[in-house]
CSV table of N, CA, C and O in Angstrom, one decimal:
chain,number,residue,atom,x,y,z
Z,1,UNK,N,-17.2,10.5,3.8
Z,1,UNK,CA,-17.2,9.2,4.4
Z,1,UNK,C,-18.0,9.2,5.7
Z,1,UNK,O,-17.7,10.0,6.5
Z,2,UNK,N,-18.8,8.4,5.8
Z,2,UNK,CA,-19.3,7.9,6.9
Z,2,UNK,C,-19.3,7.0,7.7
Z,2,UNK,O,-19.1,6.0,7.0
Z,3,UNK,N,-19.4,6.5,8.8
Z,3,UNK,CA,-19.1,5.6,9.5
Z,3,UNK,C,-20.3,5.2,10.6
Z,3,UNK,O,-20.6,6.1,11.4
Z,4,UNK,N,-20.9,4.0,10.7
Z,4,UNK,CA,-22.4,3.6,11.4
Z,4,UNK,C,-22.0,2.2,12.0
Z,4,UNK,O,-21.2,1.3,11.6
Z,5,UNK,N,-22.7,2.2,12.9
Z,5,UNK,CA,-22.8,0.6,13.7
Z,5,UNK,C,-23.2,-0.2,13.1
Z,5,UNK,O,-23.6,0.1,12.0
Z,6,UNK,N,-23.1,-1.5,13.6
Z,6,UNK,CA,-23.4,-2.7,12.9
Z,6,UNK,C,-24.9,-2.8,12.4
Z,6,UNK,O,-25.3,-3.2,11.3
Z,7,UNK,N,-25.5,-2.4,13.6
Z,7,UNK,CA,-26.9,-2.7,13.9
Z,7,UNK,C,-27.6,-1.7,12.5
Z,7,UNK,O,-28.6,-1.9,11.7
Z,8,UNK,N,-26.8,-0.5,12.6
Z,8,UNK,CA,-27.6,0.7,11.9
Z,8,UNK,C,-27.6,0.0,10.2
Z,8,UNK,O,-28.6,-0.2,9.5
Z,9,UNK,N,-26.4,-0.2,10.0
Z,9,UNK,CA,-25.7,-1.3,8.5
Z,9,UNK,C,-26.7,-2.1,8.2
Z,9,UNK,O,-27.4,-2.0,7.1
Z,10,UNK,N,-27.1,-3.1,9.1
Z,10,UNK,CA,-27.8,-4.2,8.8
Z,10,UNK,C,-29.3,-3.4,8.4
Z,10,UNK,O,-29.7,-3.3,7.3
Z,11,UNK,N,-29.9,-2.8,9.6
Z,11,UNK,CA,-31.3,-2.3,8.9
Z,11,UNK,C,-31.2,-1.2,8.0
Z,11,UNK,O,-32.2,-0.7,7.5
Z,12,UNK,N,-29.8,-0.8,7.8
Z,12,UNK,CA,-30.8,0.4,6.6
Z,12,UNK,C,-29.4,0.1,5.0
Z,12,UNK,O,-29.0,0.9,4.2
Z,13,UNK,N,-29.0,-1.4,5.1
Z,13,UNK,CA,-28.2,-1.5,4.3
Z,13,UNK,C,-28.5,-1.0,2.5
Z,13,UNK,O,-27.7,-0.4,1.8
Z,14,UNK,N,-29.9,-1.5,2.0
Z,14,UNK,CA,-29.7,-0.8,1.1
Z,14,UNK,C,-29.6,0.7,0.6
Z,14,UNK,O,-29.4,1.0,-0.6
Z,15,UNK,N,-29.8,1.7,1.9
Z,15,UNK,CA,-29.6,2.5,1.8
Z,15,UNK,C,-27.9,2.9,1.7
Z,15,UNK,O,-27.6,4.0,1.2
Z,16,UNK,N,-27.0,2.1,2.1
Z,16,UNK,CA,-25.5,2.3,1.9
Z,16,UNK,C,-25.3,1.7,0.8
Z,16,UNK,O,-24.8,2.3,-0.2
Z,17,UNK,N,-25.4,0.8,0.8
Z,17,UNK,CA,-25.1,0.5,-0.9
Z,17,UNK,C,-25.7,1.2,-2.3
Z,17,UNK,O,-25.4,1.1,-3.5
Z,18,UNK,N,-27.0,2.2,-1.5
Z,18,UNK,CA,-27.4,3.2,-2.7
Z,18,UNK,C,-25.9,4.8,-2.9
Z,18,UNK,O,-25.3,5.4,-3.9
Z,19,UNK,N,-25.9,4.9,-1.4
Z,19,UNK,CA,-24.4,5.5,-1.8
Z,19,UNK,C,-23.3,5.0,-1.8
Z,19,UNK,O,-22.2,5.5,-1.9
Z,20,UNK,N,-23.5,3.9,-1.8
Z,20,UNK,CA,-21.6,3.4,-2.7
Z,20,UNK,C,-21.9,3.6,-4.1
Z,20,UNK,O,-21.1,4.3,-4.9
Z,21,UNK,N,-23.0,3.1,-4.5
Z,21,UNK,CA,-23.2,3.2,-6.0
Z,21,UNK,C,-22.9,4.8,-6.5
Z,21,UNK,O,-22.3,5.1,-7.5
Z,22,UNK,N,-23.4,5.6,-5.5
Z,22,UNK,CA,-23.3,6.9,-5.9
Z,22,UNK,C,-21.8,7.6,-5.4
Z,22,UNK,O,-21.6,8.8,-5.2
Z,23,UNK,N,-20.7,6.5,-5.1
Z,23,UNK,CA,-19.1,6.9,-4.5
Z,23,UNK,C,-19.2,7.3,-3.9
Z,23,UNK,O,-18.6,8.4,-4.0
Z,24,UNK,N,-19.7,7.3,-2.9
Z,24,UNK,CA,-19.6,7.4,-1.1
Z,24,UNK,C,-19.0,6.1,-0.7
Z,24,UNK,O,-19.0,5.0,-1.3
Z,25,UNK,N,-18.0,6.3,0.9
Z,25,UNK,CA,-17.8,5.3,1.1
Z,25,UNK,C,-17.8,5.5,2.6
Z,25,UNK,O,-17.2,6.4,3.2
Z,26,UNK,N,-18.7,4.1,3.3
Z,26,UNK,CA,-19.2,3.9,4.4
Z,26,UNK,C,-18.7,3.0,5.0
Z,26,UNK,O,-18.5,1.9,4.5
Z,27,UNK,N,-18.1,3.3,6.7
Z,27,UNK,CA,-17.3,2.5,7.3
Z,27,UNK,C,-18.2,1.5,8.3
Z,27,UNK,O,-18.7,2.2,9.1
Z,28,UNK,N,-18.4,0.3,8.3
Z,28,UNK,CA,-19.0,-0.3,9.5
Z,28,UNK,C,-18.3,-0.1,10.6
Z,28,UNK,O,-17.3,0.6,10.5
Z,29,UNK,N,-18.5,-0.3,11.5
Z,29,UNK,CA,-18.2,-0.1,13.2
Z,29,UNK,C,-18.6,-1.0,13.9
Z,29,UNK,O,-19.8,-0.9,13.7
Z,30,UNK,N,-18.5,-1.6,14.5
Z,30,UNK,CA,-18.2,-2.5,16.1
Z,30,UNK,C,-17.6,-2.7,17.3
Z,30,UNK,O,-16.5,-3.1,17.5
Z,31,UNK,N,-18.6,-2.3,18.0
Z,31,UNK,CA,-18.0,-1.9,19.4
Z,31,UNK,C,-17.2,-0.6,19.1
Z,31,UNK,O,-16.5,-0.1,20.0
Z,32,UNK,N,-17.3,-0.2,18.1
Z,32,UNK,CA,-16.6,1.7,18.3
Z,32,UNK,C,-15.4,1.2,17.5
Z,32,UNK,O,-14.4,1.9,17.6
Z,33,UNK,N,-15.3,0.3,16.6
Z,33,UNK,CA,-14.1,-0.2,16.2
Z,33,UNK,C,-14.4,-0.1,14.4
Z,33,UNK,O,-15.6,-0.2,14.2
Z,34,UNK,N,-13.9,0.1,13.6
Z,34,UNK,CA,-14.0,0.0,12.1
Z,34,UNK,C,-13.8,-1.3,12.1
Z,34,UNK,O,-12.9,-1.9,12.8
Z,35,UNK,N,-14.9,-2.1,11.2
Z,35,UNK,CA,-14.4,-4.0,10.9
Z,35,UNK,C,-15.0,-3.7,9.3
Z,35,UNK,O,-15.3,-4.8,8.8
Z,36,UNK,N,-15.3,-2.9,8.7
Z,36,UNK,CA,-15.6,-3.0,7.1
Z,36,UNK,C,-15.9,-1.8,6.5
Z,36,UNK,O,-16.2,-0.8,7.1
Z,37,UNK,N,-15.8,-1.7,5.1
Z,37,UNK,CA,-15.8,-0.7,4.5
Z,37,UNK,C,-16.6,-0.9,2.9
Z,37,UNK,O,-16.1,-1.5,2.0
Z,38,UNK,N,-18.2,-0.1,3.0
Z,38,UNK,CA,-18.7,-0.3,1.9
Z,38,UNK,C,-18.6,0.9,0.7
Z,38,UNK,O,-18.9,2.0,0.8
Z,39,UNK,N,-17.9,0.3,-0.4
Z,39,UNK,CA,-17.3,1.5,-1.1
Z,39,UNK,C,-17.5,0.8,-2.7
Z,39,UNK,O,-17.6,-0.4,-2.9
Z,40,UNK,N,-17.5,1.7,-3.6
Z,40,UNK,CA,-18.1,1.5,-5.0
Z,40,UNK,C,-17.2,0.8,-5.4
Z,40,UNK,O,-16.0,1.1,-5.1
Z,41,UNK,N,-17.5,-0.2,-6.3
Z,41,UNK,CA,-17.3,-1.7,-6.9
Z,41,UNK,C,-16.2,-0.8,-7.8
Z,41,UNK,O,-15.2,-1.4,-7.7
Z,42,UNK,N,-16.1,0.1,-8.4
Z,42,UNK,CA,-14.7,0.4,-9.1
Z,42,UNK,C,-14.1,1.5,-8.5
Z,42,UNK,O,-13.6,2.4,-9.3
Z,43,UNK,N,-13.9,1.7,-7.2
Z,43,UNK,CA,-13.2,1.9,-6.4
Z,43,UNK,C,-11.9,1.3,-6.9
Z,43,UNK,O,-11.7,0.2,-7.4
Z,44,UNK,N,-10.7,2.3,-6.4
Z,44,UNK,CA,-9.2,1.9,-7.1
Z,44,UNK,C,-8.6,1.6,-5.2
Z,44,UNK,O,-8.7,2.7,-4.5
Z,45,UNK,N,-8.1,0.6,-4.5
Z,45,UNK,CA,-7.2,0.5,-3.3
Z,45,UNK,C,-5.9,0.5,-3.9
Z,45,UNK,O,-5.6,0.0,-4.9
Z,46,UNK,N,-5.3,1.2,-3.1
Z,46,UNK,CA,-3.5,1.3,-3.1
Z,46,UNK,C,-3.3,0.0,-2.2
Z,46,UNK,O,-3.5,-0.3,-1.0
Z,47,UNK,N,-2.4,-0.7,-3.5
Z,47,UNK,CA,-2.0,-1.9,-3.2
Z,47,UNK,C,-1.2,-1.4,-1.7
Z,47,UNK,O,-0.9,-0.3,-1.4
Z,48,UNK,N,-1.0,-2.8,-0.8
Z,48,UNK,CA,-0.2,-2.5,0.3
Z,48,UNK,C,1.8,-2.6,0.2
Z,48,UNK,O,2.4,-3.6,-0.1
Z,49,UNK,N,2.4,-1.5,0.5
Z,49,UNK,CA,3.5,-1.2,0.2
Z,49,UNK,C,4.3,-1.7,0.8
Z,49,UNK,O,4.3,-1.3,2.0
Z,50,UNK,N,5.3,-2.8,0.6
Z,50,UNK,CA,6.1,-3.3,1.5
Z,50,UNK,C,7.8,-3.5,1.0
Z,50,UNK,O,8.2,-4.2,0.0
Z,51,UNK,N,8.5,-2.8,1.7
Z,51,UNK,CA,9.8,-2.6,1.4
Z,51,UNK,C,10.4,-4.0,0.9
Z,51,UNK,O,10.2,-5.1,1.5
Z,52,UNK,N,11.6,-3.8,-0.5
Z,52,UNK,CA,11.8,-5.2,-1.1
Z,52,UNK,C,13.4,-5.2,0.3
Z,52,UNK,O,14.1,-4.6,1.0
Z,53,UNK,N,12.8,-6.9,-0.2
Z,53,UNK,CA,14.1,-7.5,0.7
Z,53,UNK,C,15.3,-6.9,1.3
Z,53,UNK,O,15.5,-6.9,2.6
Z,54,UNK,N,16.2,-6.2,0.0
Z,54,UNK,CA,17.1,-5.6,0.3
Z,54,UNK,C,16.9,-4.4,1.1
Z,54,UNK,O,17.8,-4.1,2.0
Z,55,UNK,N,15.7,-3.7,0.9
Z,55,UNK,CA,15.7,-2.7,2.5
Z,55,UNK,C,15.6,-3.0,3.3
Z,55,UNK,O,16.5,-2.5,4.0
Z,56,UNK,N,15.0,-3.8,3.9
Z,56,UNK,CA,14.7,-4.8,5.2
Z,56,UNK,C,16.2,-5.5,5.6
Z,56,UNK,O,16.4,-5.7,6.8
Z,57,UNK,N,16.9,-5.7,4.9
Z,57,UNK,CA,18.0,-6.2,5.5
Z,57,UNK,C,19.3,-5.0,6.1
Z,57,UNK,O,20.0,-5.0,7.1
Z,58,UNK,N,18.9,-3.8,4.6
Z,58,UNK,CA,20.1,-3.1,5.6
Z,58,UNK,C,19.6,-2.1,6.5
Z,58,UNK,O,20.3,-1.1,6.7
Z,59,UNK,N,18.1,-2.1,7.3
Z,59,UNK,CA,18.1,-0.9,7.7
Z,59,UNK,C,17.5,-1.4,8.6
Z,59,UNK,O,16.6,-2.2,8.5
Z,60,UNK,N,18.3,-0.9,10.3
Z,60,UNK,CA,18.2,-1.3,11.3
Z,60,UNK,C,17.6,-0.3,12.4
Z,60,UNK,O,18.0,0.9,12.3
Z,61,UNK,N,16.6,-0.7,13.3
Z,61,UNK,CA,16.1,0.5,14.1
Z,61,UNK,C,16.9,0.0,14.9
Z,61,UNK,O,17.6,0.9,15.3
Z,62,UNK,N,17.4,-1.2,15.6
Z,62,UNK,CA,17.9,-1.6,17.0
Z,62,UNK,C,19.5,-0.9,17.0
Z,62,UNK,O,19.9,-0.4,18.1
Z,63,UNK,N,20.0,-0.9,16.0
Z,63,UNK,CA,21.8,-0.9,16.1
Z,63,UNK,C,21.5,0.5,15.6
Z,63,UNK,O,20.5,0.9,14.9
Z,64,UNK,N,22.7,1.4,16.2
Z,64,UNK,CA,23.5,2.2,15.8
Z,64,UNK,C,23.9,2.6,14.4
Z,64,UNK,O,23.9,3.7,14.0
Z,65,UNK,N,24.4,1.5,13.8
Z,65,UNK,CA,25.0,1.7,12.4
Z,65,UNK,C,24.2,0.6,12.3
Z,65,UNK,O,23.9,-0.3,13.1
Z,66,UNK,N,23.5,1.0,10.5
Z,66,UNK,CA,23.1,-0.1,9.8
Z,66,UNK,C,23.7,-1.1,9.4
Z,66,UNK,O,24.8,-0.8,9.0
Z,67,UNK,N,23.5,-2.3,9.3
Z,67,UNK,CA,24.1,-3.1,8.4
Z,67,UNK,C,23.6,-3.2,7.1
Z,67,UNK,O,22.4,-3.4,6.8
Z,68,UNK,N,24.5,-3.1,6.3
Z,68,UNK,CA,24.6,-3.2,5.1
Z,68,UNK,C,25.5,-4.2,4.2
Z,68,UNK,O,26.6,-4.6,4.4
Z,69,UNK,N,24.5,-4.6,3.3
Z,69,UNK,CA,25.4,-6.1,2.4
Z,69,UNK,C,26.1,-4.9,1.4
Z,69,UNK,O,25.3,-4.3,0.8
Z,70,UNK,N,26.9,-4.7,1.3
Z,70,UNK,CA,28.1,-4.3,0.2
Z,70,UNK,C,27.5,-5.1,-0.9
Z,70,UNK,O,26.7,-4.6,-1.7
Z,71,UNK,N,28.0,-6.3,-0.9
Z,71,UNK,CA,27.9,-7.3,-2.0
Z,71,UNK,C,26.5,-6.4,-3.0
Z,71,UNK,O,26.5,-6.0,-4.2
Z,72,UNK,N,25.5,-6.6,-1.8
Z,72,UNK,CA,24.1,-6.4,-3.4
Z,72,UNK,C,24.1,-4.9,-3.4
Z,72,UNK,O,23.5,-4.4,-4.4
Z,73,UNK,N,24.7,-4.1,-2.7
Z,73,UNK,CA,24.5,-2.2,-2.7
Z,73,UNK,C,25.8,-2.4,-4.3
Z,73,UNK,O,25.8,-1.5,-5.2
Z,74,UNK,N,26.6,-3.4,-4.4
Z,74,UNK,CA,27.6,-2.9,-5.6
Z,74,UNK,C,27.0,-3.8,-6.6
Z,74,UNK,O,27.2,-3.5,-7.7
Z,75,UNK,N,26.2,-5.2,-6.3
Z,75,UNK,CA,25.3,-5.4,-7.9
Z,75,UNK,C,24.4,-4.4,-8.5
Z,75,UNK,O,24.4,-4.0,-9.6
Z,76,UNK,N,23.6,-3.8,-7.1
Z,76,UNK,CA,22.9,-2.7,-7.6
Z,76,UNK,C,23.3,-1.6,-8.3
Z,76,UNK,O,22.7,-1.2,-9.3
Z,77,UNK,N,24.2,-1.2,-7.8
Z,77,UNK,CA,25.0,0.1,-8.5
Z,77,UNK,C,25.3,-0.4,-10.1
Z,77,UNK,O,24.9,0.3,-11.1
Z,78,UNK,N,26.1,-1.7,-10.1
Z,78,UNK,CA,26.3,-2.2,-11.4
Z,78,UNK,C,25.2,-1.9,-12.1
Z,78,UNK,O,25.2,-1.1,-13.0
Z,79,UNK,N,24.3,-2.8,-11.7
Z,79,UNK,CA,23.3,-2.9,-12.7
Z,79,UNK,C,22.6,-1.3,-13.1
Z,79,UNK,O,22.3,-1.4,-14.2
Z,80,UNK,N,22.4,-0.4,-12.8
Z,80,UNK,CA,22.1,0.7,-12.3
Z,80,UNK,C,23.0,1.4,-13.8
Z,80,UNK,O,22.6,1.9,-14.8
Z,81,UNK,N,24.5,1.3,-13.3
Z,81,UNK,CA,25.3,1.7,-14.4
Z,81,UNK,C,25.0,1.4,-15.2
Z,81,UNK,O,24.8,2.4,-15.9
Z,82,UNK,N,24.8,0.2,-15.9
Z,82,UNK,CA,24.4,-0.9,-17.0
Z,82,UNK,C,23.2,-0.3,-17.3
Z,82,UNK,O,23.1,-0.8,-18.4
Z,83,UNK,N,22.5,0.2,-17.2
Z,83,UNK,CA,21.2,0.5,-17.3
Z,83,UNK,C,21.0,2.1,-18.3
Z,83,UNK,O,20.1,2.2,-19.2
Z,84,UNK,N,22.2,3.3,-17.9
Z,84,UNK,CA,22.5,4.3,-17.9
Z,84,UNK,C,22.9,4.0,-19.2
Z,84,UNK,O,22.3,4.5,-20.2
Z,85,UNK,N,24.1,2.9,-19.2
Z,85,UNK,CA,24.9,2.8,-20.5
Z,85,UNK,C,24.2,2.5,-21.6
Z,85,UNK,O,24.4,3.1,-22.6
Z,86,UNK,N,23.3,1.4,-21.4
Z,86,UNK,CA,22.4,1.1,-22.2
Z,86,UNK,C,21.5,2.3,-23.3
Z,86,UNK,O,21.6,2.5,-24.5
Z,87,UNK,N,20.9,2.7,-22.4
Z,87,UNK,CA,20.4,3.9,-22.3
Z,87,UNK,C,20.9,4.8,-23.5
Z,87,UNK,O,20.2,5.1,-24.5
Z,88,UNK,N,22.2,5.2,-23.3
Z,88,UNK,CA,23.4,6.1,-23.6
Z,88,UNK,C,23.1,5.7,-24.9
Z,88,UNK,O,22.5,6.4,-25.6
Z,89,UNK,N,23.6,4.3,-25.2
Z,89,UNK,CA,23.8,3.7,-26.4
Z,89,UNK,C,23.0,3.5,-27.5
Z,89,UNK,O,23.3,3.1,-28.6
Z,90,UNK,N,21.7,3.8,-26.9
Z,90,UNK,CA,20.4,3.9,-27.7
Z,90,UNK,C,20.1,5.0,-28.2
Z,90,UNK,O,19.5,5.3,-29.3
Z,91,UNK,N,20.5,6.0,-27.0
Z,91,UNK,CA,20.2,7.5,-27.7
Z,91,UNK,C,21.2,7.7,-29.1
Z,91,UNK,O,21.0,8.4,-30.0
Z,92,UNK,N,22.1,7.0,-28.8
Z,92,UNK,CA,23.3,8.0,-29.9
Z,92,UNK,C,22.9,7.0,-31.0
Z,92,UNK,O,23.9,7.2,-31.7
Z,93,UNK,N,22.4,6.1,-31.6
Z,93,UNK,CA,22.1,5.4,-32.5
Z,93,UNK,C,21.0,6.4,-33.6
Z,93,UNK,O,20.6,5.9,-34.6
């Protein structure tokens, strides 16, 4: 991976887009800062990961002890069991 100024991008762009084609991937820069990224059209990104609801609710940096909903930690488990059972009941068929 490489990484070039704005200015360099603009005049020698088809030369970066000859190595994206060839899976290189080239970072623009501005002001010393990354603002883009030229990378081959079937290039795969890792979707962005963001914790579902229920983590976000029971897990606390500020407090001491987490809070935690009981209520959905025991649907979860239910369902979870339910899931096992199911499972169970398919194998022995």
């Amino acid at each position: 991976m490489q990484a070039v100024g704005l200015f360099e991008a603009k005049t020698h762009l088809s030369e970066y887009v000859a190595r994206a084609e060839a899976g290189e991937e080239v970072i623009i820069m501005r002001h010393n800062k990354p603002v883009a990224k030229i990378v081959p059209l079937d290039a795969v990104v890792a979707p962005a990961v963001t914790p579902s609801p229920f983590v976000q609710r029971t897990f606390s940096m500020g407090s001491p002890h987490p809070d935690i909903d009981l209520t959905q930690l025991n649907k979860l488990a239910g369902e979870v069991e339910d899931q096992e059972s199911i499972a169970k009941l398919r194998a022995g068929r």
